[in-house]
Amino acid sequence: MASIFSRIVNGEIPCYKIAEDDRYFAFLDINPLAKGHTLVIPKKETDYIFELDDELLAGMMVFAKKVALAIEKTVPCKRIGIAVLGLEVPHAHIHLIPINSLGDINFSNPKLKFSSDEFSALAGEIVKNLDL
Ligand code: 5GP
């Protein structure tokens, strides 16, 4: 069965899309640790990020960089932190999280709530700042 992220890529489940090319897809995390928390995935469904072949993994980081720079332009923060966990969804993904201090990237923190309008507006702002 397709992963929830493959279903998002295929348009079966809605998302707040940030960026897409032939190999990668980025969208807002629905339970964000911080405003602008975004997930970057390879379209090819693979559970563990270190099972990706070298070229796909390297390209994912370059794609993530472009998305991160757009988030950074949009959301005031010191920098964009990155994390890879994969404990919940078995489809490789990089978390991009605006941070100001160490505590901002603690996955035990309560998640933020945004309305659909707020998510859409934020995604639109990040997309405007993308330089793909
Ligand atoms: P991890 O697998 O890295 O431990 O966590 C998976 C992440 O995916 C979580 O931050 C969770 O909020 C996010 N997530 C899970 N299901 C969905 C979904 O259907 N849509 C979106 N946008 N994010 C999701």
CSV table of N, CA and C and ligand atoms in Angstrom, one decimal:
chain,number,residue,atom,x,y,z
A,1,MET,N,0.8,-1.2,0.0
A,1,MET,CA,0.0,0.0,0.0
A,1,MET,C,0.9,1.3,0.0
A,2,ALA,N,0.4,2.2,-0.8
A,2,ALA,CA,1.2,3.5,-0.9
A,2,ALA,C,1.3,4.2,0.5
A,3,SER,N,2.4,4.8,0.7
A,3,SER,CA,2.6,5.6,2.0
A,3,SER,C,1.7,6.8,1.9
A,4,ILE,N,1.4,7.4,3.1
A,4,ILE,CA,0.6,8.6,3.1
A,4,ILE,C,1.3,9.7,2.3
A,5,PHE,N,2.6,9.7,2.3
A,5,PHE,CA,3.3,10.8,1.5
A,5,PHE,C,3.2,10.5,0.0
A,6,SER,N,3.2,9.2,-0.4
A,6,SER,CA,3.0,9.0,-1.8
A,6,SER,C,1.6,9.4,-2.2
A,7,ARG,N,0.7,9.2,-1.3
A,7,ARG,CA,-0.7,9.6,-1.6
A,7,ARG,C,-0.9,11.1,-1.7
A,8,ILE,N,0.0,11.8,-0.9
A,8,ILE,CA,0.0,13.3,-1.1
A,8,ILE,C,0.6,13.7,-2.4
A,9,VAL,N,1.7,13.0,-2.8
A,9,VAL,CA,2.3,13.4,-4.1
A,9,VAL,C,1.3,13.1,-5.2
A,10,ASN,N,0.6,12.0,-5.1
A,10,ASN,CA,-0.4,11.7,-6.2
A,10,ASN,C,-1.7,12.5,-6.1
A,11,GLY,N,-1.8,13.4,-5.1
A,11,GLY,CA,-3.0,14.2,-5.1
A,11,GLY,C,-4.2,13.5,-4.4
A,12,GLU,N,-4.0,12.4,-3.9
A,12,GLU,CA,-5.1,11.6,-3.2
A,12,GLU,C,-5.5,12.2,-1.9
A,13,ILE,N,-4.4,12.8,-1.2
A,13,ILE,CA,-4.6,13.5,0.1
A,13,ILE,C,-4.1,14.9,-0.1
A,14,PRO,N,-4.9,15.9,0.4
A,14,PRO,CA,-4.4,17.3,0.2
A,14,PRO,C,-3.2,17.6,1.0
A,15,CYS,N,-2.5,18.6,0.6
A,15,CYS,CA,-1.4,19.2,1.3
A,15,CYS,C,-1.2,20.6,1.0
A,16,TYR,N,-0.4,21.3,1.8
A,16,TYR,CA,0.0,22.7,1.5
A,16,TYR,C,1.3,22.6,0.8
A,17,LYS,N,1.3,22.5,-0.5
A,17,LYS,CA,2.5,22.3,-1.3
A,17,LYS,C,3.4,23.5,-1.4
A,18,ILE,N,4.7,23.2,-1.3
A,18,ILE,CA,5.7,24.3,-1.4
A,18,ILE,C,6.5,24.2,-2.7
A,19,ALA,N,6.9,23.0,-3.0
A,19,ALA,CA,7.7,22.8,-4.3
A,19,ALA,C,7.6,21.4,-4.8
A,20,GLU,N,7.9,21.3,-6.1
A,20,GLU,CA,7.9,19.9,-6.7
A,20,GLU,C,8.8,20.0,-7.9
A,21,ASP,N,9.6,18.9,-8.1
A,21,ASP,CA,10.2,18.7,-9.4
A,21,ASP,C,10.0,17.3,-9.8
A,22,ASP,N,10.7,16.8,-10.8
A,22,ASP,CA,10.4,15.4,-11.2
A,22,ASP,C,10.8,14.4,-10.2
A,23,ARG,N,11.6,14.7,-9.2
A,23,ARG,CA,12.1,13.7,-8.3
A,23,ARG,C,11.7,14.0,-6.8
A,24,TYR,N,11.4,15.2,-6.5
A,24,TYR,CA,11.2,15.6,-5.1
A,24,TYR,C,9.9,16.4,-4.9
A,25,PHE,N,9.5,16.5,-3.7
A,25,PHE,CA,8.2,17.2,-3.3
A,25,PHE,C,8.4,17.7,-1.9
A,26,ALA,N,7.9,19.0,-1.7
A,26,ALA,CA,8.0,19.6,-0.4
A,26,ALA,C,6.6,20.2,0.0
A,27,PHE,N,6.2,20.0,1.2
A,27,PHE,CA,4.9,20.5,1.7
A,27,PHE,C,5.0,20.7,3.2
A,28,LEU,N,4.1,21.6,3.7
A,28,LEU,CA,4.1,21.9,5.1
A,28,LEU,C,3.7,20.7,5.9
A,29,ASP,N,4.4,20.6,7.0
A,29,ASP,CA,4.1,19.5,8.0
A,29,ASP,C,2.7,20.0,8.7
A,30,ILE,N,1.8,19.0,8.7
A,30,ILE,CA,0.5,19.3,9.2
A,30,ILE,C,0.5,19.5,10.8
A,31,ASN,N,1.5,19.0,11.4
A,31,ASN,CA,1.6,19.2,12.9
A,31,ASN,C,2.9,19.9,13.2
A,32,PRO,N,3.0,21.1,12.9
A,32,PRO,CA,4.4,21.8,12.9
A,32,PRO,C,4.9,22.1,14.3
A,33,LEU,N,6.2,21.9,14.4
A,33,LEU,CA,6.9,22.3,15.6
A,33,LEU,C,7.1,23.8,15.6
A,34,ALA,N,7.2,24.4,14.4
A,34,ALA,CA,7.4,25.9,14.2
A,34,ALA,C,6.6,26.3,13.0
A,35,LYS,N,6.3,27.6,12.9
A,35,LYS,CA,5.7,28.1,11.7
A,35,LYS,C,6.7,27.9,10.5
A,36,GLY,N,6.2,27.3,9.5
A,36,GLY,CA,7.1,27.1,8.3
A,36,GLY,C,7.7,25.7,8.3
A,37,HIS,N,7.5,24.9,9.3
A,37,HIS,CA,8.0,23.5,9.3
A,37,HIS,C,7.5,22.8,8.1
A,38,THR,N,8.5,22.3,7.3
A,38,THR,CA,8.2,21.7,6.0
A,38,THR,C,8.9,20.4,5.9
A,39,LEU,N,8.3,19.5,5.1
A,39,LEU,CA,8.9,18.2,4.8
A,39,LEU,C,9.3,18.1,3.4
A,40,VAL,N,10.5,17.5,3.2
A,40,VAL,CA,11.0,17.3,1.8
A,40,VAL,C,11.1,15.8,1.6
A,41,ILE,N,10.5,15.3,0.5
A,41,ILE,CA,10.6,13.9,0.3
A,41,ILE,C,11.0,13.6,-1.1
A,42,PRO,N,11.6,12.4,-1.3
A,42,PRO,CA,11.7,11.9,-2.7
A,42,PRO,C,10.4,11.3,-3.2
A,43,LYS,N,10.1,11.5,-4.4
A,43,LYS,CA,8.8,10.9,-4.9
A,43,LYS,C,8.9,9.4,-4.9
A,44,LYS,N,10.1,8.9,-5.1
A,44,LYS,CA,10.3,7.4,-5.1
A,44,LYS,C,10.1,6.9,-3.6
A,45,GLU,N,9.1,6.1,-3.4
A,45,GLU,CA,8.8,5.7,-2.0
A,45,GLU,C,9.9,4.7,-1.5
A,46,THR,N,10.6,5.2,-0.5
A,46,THR,CA,11.7,4.4,0.2
A,46,THR,C,11.5,4.8,1.6
A,47,ASP,N,11.5,3.8,2.5
A,47,ASP,CA,11.3,4.0,3.9
A,47,ASP,C,12.5,4.8,4.5
A,48,TYR,N,13.7,4.2,4.5
A,48,TYR,CA,14.8,4.7,5.2
A,48,TYR,C,15.7,5.6,4.3
A,49,ILE,N,15.9,6.8,4.8
A,49,ILE,CA,16.7,7.8,4.0
A,49,ILE,C,18.0,7.3,3.5
A,50,PHE,N,18.6,6.5,4.4
A,50,PHE,CA,20.0,6.0,4.0
A,50,PHE,C,19.9,4.7,3.1
A,51,GLU,N,18.7,4.4,2.7
A,51,GLU,CA,18.5,3.4,1.6
A,51,GLU,C,18.4,4.0,0.2
A,52,LEU,N,18.3,5.3,0.2
A,52,LEU,CA,18.3,6.0,-1.1
A,52,LEU,C,19.6,5.9,-1.8
A,53,ASP,N,19.6,5.8,-3.1
A,53,ASP,CA,20.9,5.8,-3.7
A,53,ASP,C,21.6,7.1,-3.6
A,54,ASP,N,22.9,7.1,-3.7
A,54,ASP,CA,23.7,8.3,-3.4
A,54,ASP,C,23.3,9.5,-4.2
A,55,GLU,N,23.0,9.3,-5.5
A,55,GLU,CA,22.6,10.5,-6.3
A,55,GLU,C,21.3,11.1,-5.9
A,56,LEU,N,20.3,10.2,-5.6
A,56,LEU,CA,19.0,10.7,-5.2
A,56,LEU,C,19.1,11.4,-3.8
A,57,LEU,N,19.9,10.8,-2.9
A,57,LEU,CA,20.1,11.4,-1.6
A,57,LEU,C,20.8,12.8,-1.7
A,58,ALA,N,21.8,12.9,-2.5
A,58,ALA,CA,22.5,14.2,-2.7
A,58,ALA,C,21.6,15.2,-3.3
A,59,GLY,N,20.8,14.8,-4.3
A,59,GLY,CA,19.9,15.7,-5.0
A,59,GLY,C,18.8,16.2,-4.0
A,60,MET,N,18.4,15.3,-3.1
A,60,MET,CA,17.4,15.7,-2.1
A,60,MET,C,17.8,16.8,-1.2
A,61,MET,N,19.1,16.8,-0.9
A,61,MET,CA,19.7,17.8,0.0
A,61,MET,C,19.7,19.2,-0.8
A,62,VAL,N,20.1,19.1,-2.1
A,62,VAL,CA,20.1,20.4,-2.9
A,62,VAL,C,18.7,20.9,-3.0
A,63,PHE,N,17.7,20.1,-3.2
A,63,PHE,CA,16.3,20.5,-3.3
A,63,PHE,C,15.9,21.1,-2.0
A,64,ALA,N,16.3,20.4,-0.9
A,64,ALA,CA,15.9,20.9,0.5
A,64,ALA,C,16.5,22.3,0.7
A,65,LYS,N,17.7,22.5,0.2
A,65,LYS,CA,18.4,23.8,0.4
A,65,LYS,C,17.6,24.9,-0.2
A,66,LYS,N,17.1,24.7,-1.4
A,66,LYS,CA,16.3,25.8,-2.1
A,66,LYS,C,15.0,26.0,-1.3
A,67,VAL,N,14.4,25.0,-0.8
A,67,VAL,CA,13.2,25.2,0.0
A,67,VAL,C,13.5,25.9,1.3
A,68,ALA,N,14.6,25.5,1.9
A,68,ALA,CA,15.0,26.1,3.2
A,68,ALA,C,15.2,27.6,3.1
A,69,LEU,N,15.9,28.0,2.0
A,69,LEU,CA,16.2,29.4,1.8
A,69,LEU,C,14.9,30.2,1.6
A,70,ALA,N,13.9,29.6,1.0
A,70,ALA,CA,12.6,30.3,0.8
A,70,ALA,C,11.9,30.4,2.2
A,71,ILE,N,12.0,29.3,3.0
A,71,ILE,CA,11.3,29.4,4.3
A,71,ILE,C,12.0,30.5,5.1
A,72,GLU,N,13.3,30.5,5.0
A,72,GLU,CA,14.1,31.5,5.8
A,72,GLU,C,13.8,32.9,5.4
A,73,LYS,N,13.5,33.1,4.2
A,73,LYS,CA,13.1,34.5,3.7
A,73,LYS,C,11.7,34.9,4.2
A,74,THR,N,10.9,33.8,4.5
A,74,THR,CA,9.5,34.0,4.9
A,74,THR,C,9.2,34.1,6.4
A,75,VAL,N,9.9,33.3,7.1
A,75,VAL,CA,9.7,33.2,8.5
A,75,VAL,C,10.9,33.7,9.3
A,76,PRO,N,10.7,34.7,10.1
A,76,PRO,CA,11.9,35.2,10.9
A,76,PRO,C,12.5,34.2,11.8
A,77,CYS,N,13.8,33.9,11.6
A,77,CYS,CA,14.4,32.9,12.4
A,77,CYS,C,15.9,33.0,12.3
A,78,LYS,N,16.6,32.3,13.2
A,78,LYS,CA,18.1,32.4,13.1
A,78,LYS,C,18.6,31.6,11.9
A,79,ARG,N,18.0,30.4,11.7
A,79,ARG,CA,18.4,29.5,10.6
A,79,ARG,C,17.3,28.4,10.5
A,80,ILE,N,17.5,27.6,9.4
A,80,ILE,CA,16.6,26.5,9.3
A,80,ILE,C,17.3,25.2,9.8
A,81,GLY,N,16.8,24.6,10.8
A,81,GLY,CA,17.3,23.4,11.3
A,81,GLY,C,16.8,22.2,10.4
A,82,ILE,N,17.6,21.2,10.3
A,82,ILE,CA,17.1,20.0,9.6
A,82,ILE,C,17.2,18.8,10.5
A,83,ALA,N,16.2,17.9,10.3
A,83,ALA,CA,16.1,16.7,11.2
A,83,ALA,C,15.6,15.6,10.3
A,84,VAL,N,16.1,14.4,10.6
A,84,VAL,CA,15.5,13.2,9.9
A,84,VAL,C,15.2,12.2,11.0
A,85,LEU,N,13.9,11.8,11.1
A,85,LEU,CA,13.5,10.8,12.1
A,85,LEU,C,12.9,9.6,11.4
A,86,GLY,N,11.8,9.8,10.8
A,86,GLY,CA,11.2,8.7,10.1
A,86,GLY,C,10.6,7.6,11.0
A,87,LEU,N,10.3,8.0,12.2
A,87,LEU,CA,9.7,7.0,13.1
A,87,LEU,C,8.2,6.8,12.9
A,88,GLU,N,7.6,7.8,12.3
A,88,GLU,CA,6.1,7.8,12.1
A,88,GLU,C,5.7,7.4,10.7
A,89,VAL,N,6.3,8.0,9.7
A,89,VAL,CA,5.9,7.7,8.3
A,89,VAL,C,7.1,7.0,7.6
A,90,PRO,N,6.8,5.8,7.1
A,90,PRO,CA,7.9,5.1,6.4
A,90,PRO,C,8.1,5.5,5.0
A,91,HIS,N,8.4,6.7,4.8
A,91,HIS,CA,8.7,7.3,3.5
A,91,HIS,C,9.7,8.4,3.8
A,92,ALA,N,10.9,8.2,3.3
A,92,ALA,CA,12.0,9.1,3.7
A,92,ALA,C,11.6,10.6,3.6
A,93,HIS,N,12.0,11.3,4.6
A,93,HIS,CA,11.7,12.8,4.6
A,93,HIS,C,12.7,13.5,5.4
A,94,ILE,N,12.9,14.8,5.0
A,94,ILE,CA,13.8,15.7,5.8
A,94,ILE,C,12.8,16.8,6.4
A,95,HIS,N,12.9,17.0,7.7
A,95,HIS,CA,12.2,18.1,8.3
A,95,HIS,C,13.0,19.4,8.2
A,96,LEU,N,12.4,20.4,7.7
A,96,LEU,CA,13.1,21.7,7.7
A,96,LEU,C,12.3,22.6,8.7
A,97,ILE,N,13.0,23.1,9.7
A,97,ILE,CA,12.3,23.8,10.8
A,97,ILE,C,13.0,25.1,11.2
A,98,PRO,N,12.3,26.2,11.0
A,98,PRO,CA,12.9,27.5,11.5
A,98,PRO,C,13.2,27.4,13.0
A,99,ILE,N,14.4,27.8,13.3
A,99,ILE,CA,14.8,27.7,14.7
A,99,ILE,C,15.5,29.0,15.2
A,100,ASN,N,15.3,29.3,16.4
A,100,ASN,CA,16.1,30.4,17.1
A,100,ASN,C,16.9,29.9,18.2
A,101,SER,N,16.6,28.7,18.7
A,101,SER,CA,17.4,28.1,19.8
A,101,SER,C,17.2,26.6,19.7
A,102,LEU,N,18.0,25.9,20.5
A,102,LEU,CA,18.0,24.4,20.5
A,102,LEU,C,16.7,23.8,20.8
A,103,GLY,N,16.0,24.4,21.7
A,103,GLY,CA,14.7,23.9,22.1
A,103,GLY,C,13.6,23.9,21.0
A,104,ASP,N,13.8,24.7,20.0
A,104,ASP,CA,12.8,24.9,18.9
A,104,ASP,C,12.7,23.6,18.1
A,105,ILE,N,13.7,22.7,18.2
A,105,ILE,CA,13.7,21.5,17.3
A,105,ILE,C,13.6,20.3,18.1
A,106,ASN,N,13.0,20.4,19.3
A,106,ASN,CA,12.7,19.3,20.2
A,106,ASN,C,11.3,18.7,19.8
A,107,PHE,N,11.4,17.5,19.3
A,107,PHE,CA,10.1,16.9,18.8
A,107,PHE,C,9.2,16.5,19.9
A,108,SER,N,9.6,16.6,21.1
A,108,SER,CA,8.7,16.4,22.2
A,108,SER,C,7.8,17.7,22.6
A,109,ASN,N,8.2,18.8,21.9
A,109,ASN,CA,7.4,20.0,22.2
A,109,ASN,C,6.0,19.9,21.6
A,110,PRO,N,5.0,20.6,22.2
A,110,PRO,CA,3.7,20.6,21.7
A,110,PRO,C,3.7,21.1,20.3
A,111,LYS,N,2.9,20.6,19.4
A,111,LYS,CA,2.8,21.0,18.0
A,111,LYS,C,1.9,22.3,17.9
A,112,LEU,N,2.2,23.1,16.9
A,112,LEU,CA,1.4,24.3,16.7
A,112,LEU,C,0.1,24.0,15.9
A,113,LYS,N,-0.9,24.8,16.1
A,113,LYS,CA,-2.1,24.7,15.4
A,113,LYS,C,-2.3,25.9,14.5
A,114,PHE,N,-2.6,25.6,13.2
A,114,PHE,CA,-3.0,26.7,12.3
A,114,PHE,C,-4.2,26.4,11.6
A,115,SER,N,-5.0,27.4,11.2
A,115,SER,CA,-6.2,27.1,10.4
A,115,SER,C,-5.8,26.8,9.0
A,116,SER,N,-6.7,26.3,8.2
A,116,SER,CA,-6.4,26.0,6.8
A,116,SER,C,-6.0,27.3,6.1
A,117,ASP,N,-6.7,28.4,6.4
A,117,ASP,CA,-6.4,29.7,5.7
A,117,ASP,C,-5.0,30.1,6.1
A,118,GLU,N,-4.6,29.9,7.3
A,118,GLU,CA,-3.2,30.3,7.7
A,118,GLU,C,-2.2,29.4,7.0
A,119,PHE,N,-2.4,28.1,7.0
A,119,PHE,CA,-1.5,27.2,6.3
A,119,PHE,C,-1.4,27.6,4.8
A,120,SER,N,-2.5,27.9,4.2
A,120,SER,CA,-2.5,28.3,2.7
A,120,SER,C,-1.7,29.6,2.5
A,121,ALA,N,-2.0,30.5,3.4
A,121,ALA,CA,-1.3,31.8,3.2
A,121,ALA,C,0.2,31.7,3.4
A,122,LEU,N,0.6,30.9,4.4
A,122,LEU,CA,2.0,30.7,4.7
A,122,LEU,C,2.7,30.0,3.5
A,123,ALA,N,2.0,28.9,3.0
A,123,ALA,CA,2.6,28.2,1.8
A,123,ALA,C,2.7,29.2,0.7
A,124,GLY,N,1.7,30.0,0.4
A,124,GLY,CA,1.8,31.0,-0.7
A,124,GLY,C,3.0,31.9,-0.5
A,125,GLU,N,3.2,32.4,0.7
A,125,GLU,CA,4.4,33.3,0.9
A,125,GLU,C,5.7,32.6,0.7
A,126,ILE,N,5.8,31.3,1.1
A,126,ILE,CA,7.1,30.6,0.9
A,126,ILE,C,7.3,30.3,-0.6
A,127,VAL,N,6.2,30.0,-1.2
A,127,VAL,CA,6.3,29.7,-2.7
A,127,VAL,C,6.8,30.9,-3.4
A,128,LYS,N,6.3,32.1,-3.0
A,128,LYS,CA,6.8,33.4,-3.7
A,128,LYS,C,8.3,33.6,-3.5
A,129,ASN,N,8.8,33.1,-2.4
A,129,ASN,CA,10.2,33.3,-2.1
A,129,ASN,C,11.1,32.2,-2.7
A,130,LEU,N,10.5,31.3,-3.4
A,130,LEU,CA,11.3,30.1,-3.9
A,130,LEU,C,12.1,30.5,-5.2
A,131,ASP,N,13.3,30.1,-5.2
A,131,ASP,CA,14.1,30.3,-6.4
A,131,ASP,C,14.6,28.9,-6.9
A,132,LEU,N,13.7,28.2,-7.5
A,132,LEU,CA,14.1,26.8,-7.9
A,132,LEU,C,14.9,26.7,-9.1
B,1,5GP,P1,8.6,11.2,11.4
B,1,5GP,O1,8.2,10.1,10.5
B,1,5GP,O2,9.7,12.0,10.9
B,1,5GP,O3,8.8,10.8,12.9
B,1,5GP,O4,7.3,12.2,11.5
B,1,5GP,C1,6.5,12.4,10.4
B,1,5GP,C2,6.0,13.8,10.2
B,1,5GP,O5,5.0,13.8,9.2
B,1,5GP,C3,5.3,14.4,11.5
B,1,5GP,O6,6.0,15.6,11.7
B,1,5GP,C4,3.9,14.6,11.1
B,1,5GP,O7,3.3,15.7,11.6
B,1,5GP,C5,3.9,14.6,9.6
B,1,5GP,N1,2.7,14.1,8.9
B,1,5GP,C6,2.2,12.9,9.2
B,1,5GP,N2,1.1,12.7,8.4
B,1,5GP,C7,1.0,13.8,7.7
B,1,5GP,C8,0.0,14.3,6.7
B,1,5GP,O8,-0.9,13.6,6.3
B,1,5GP,N3,0.2,15.5,6.1
B,1,5GP,C9,1.3,16.3,6.4
B,1,5GP,N4,1.4,17.4,5.8
B,1,5GP,N5,2.2,15.9,7.4
B,1,5GP,C10,2.0,14.7,8.0
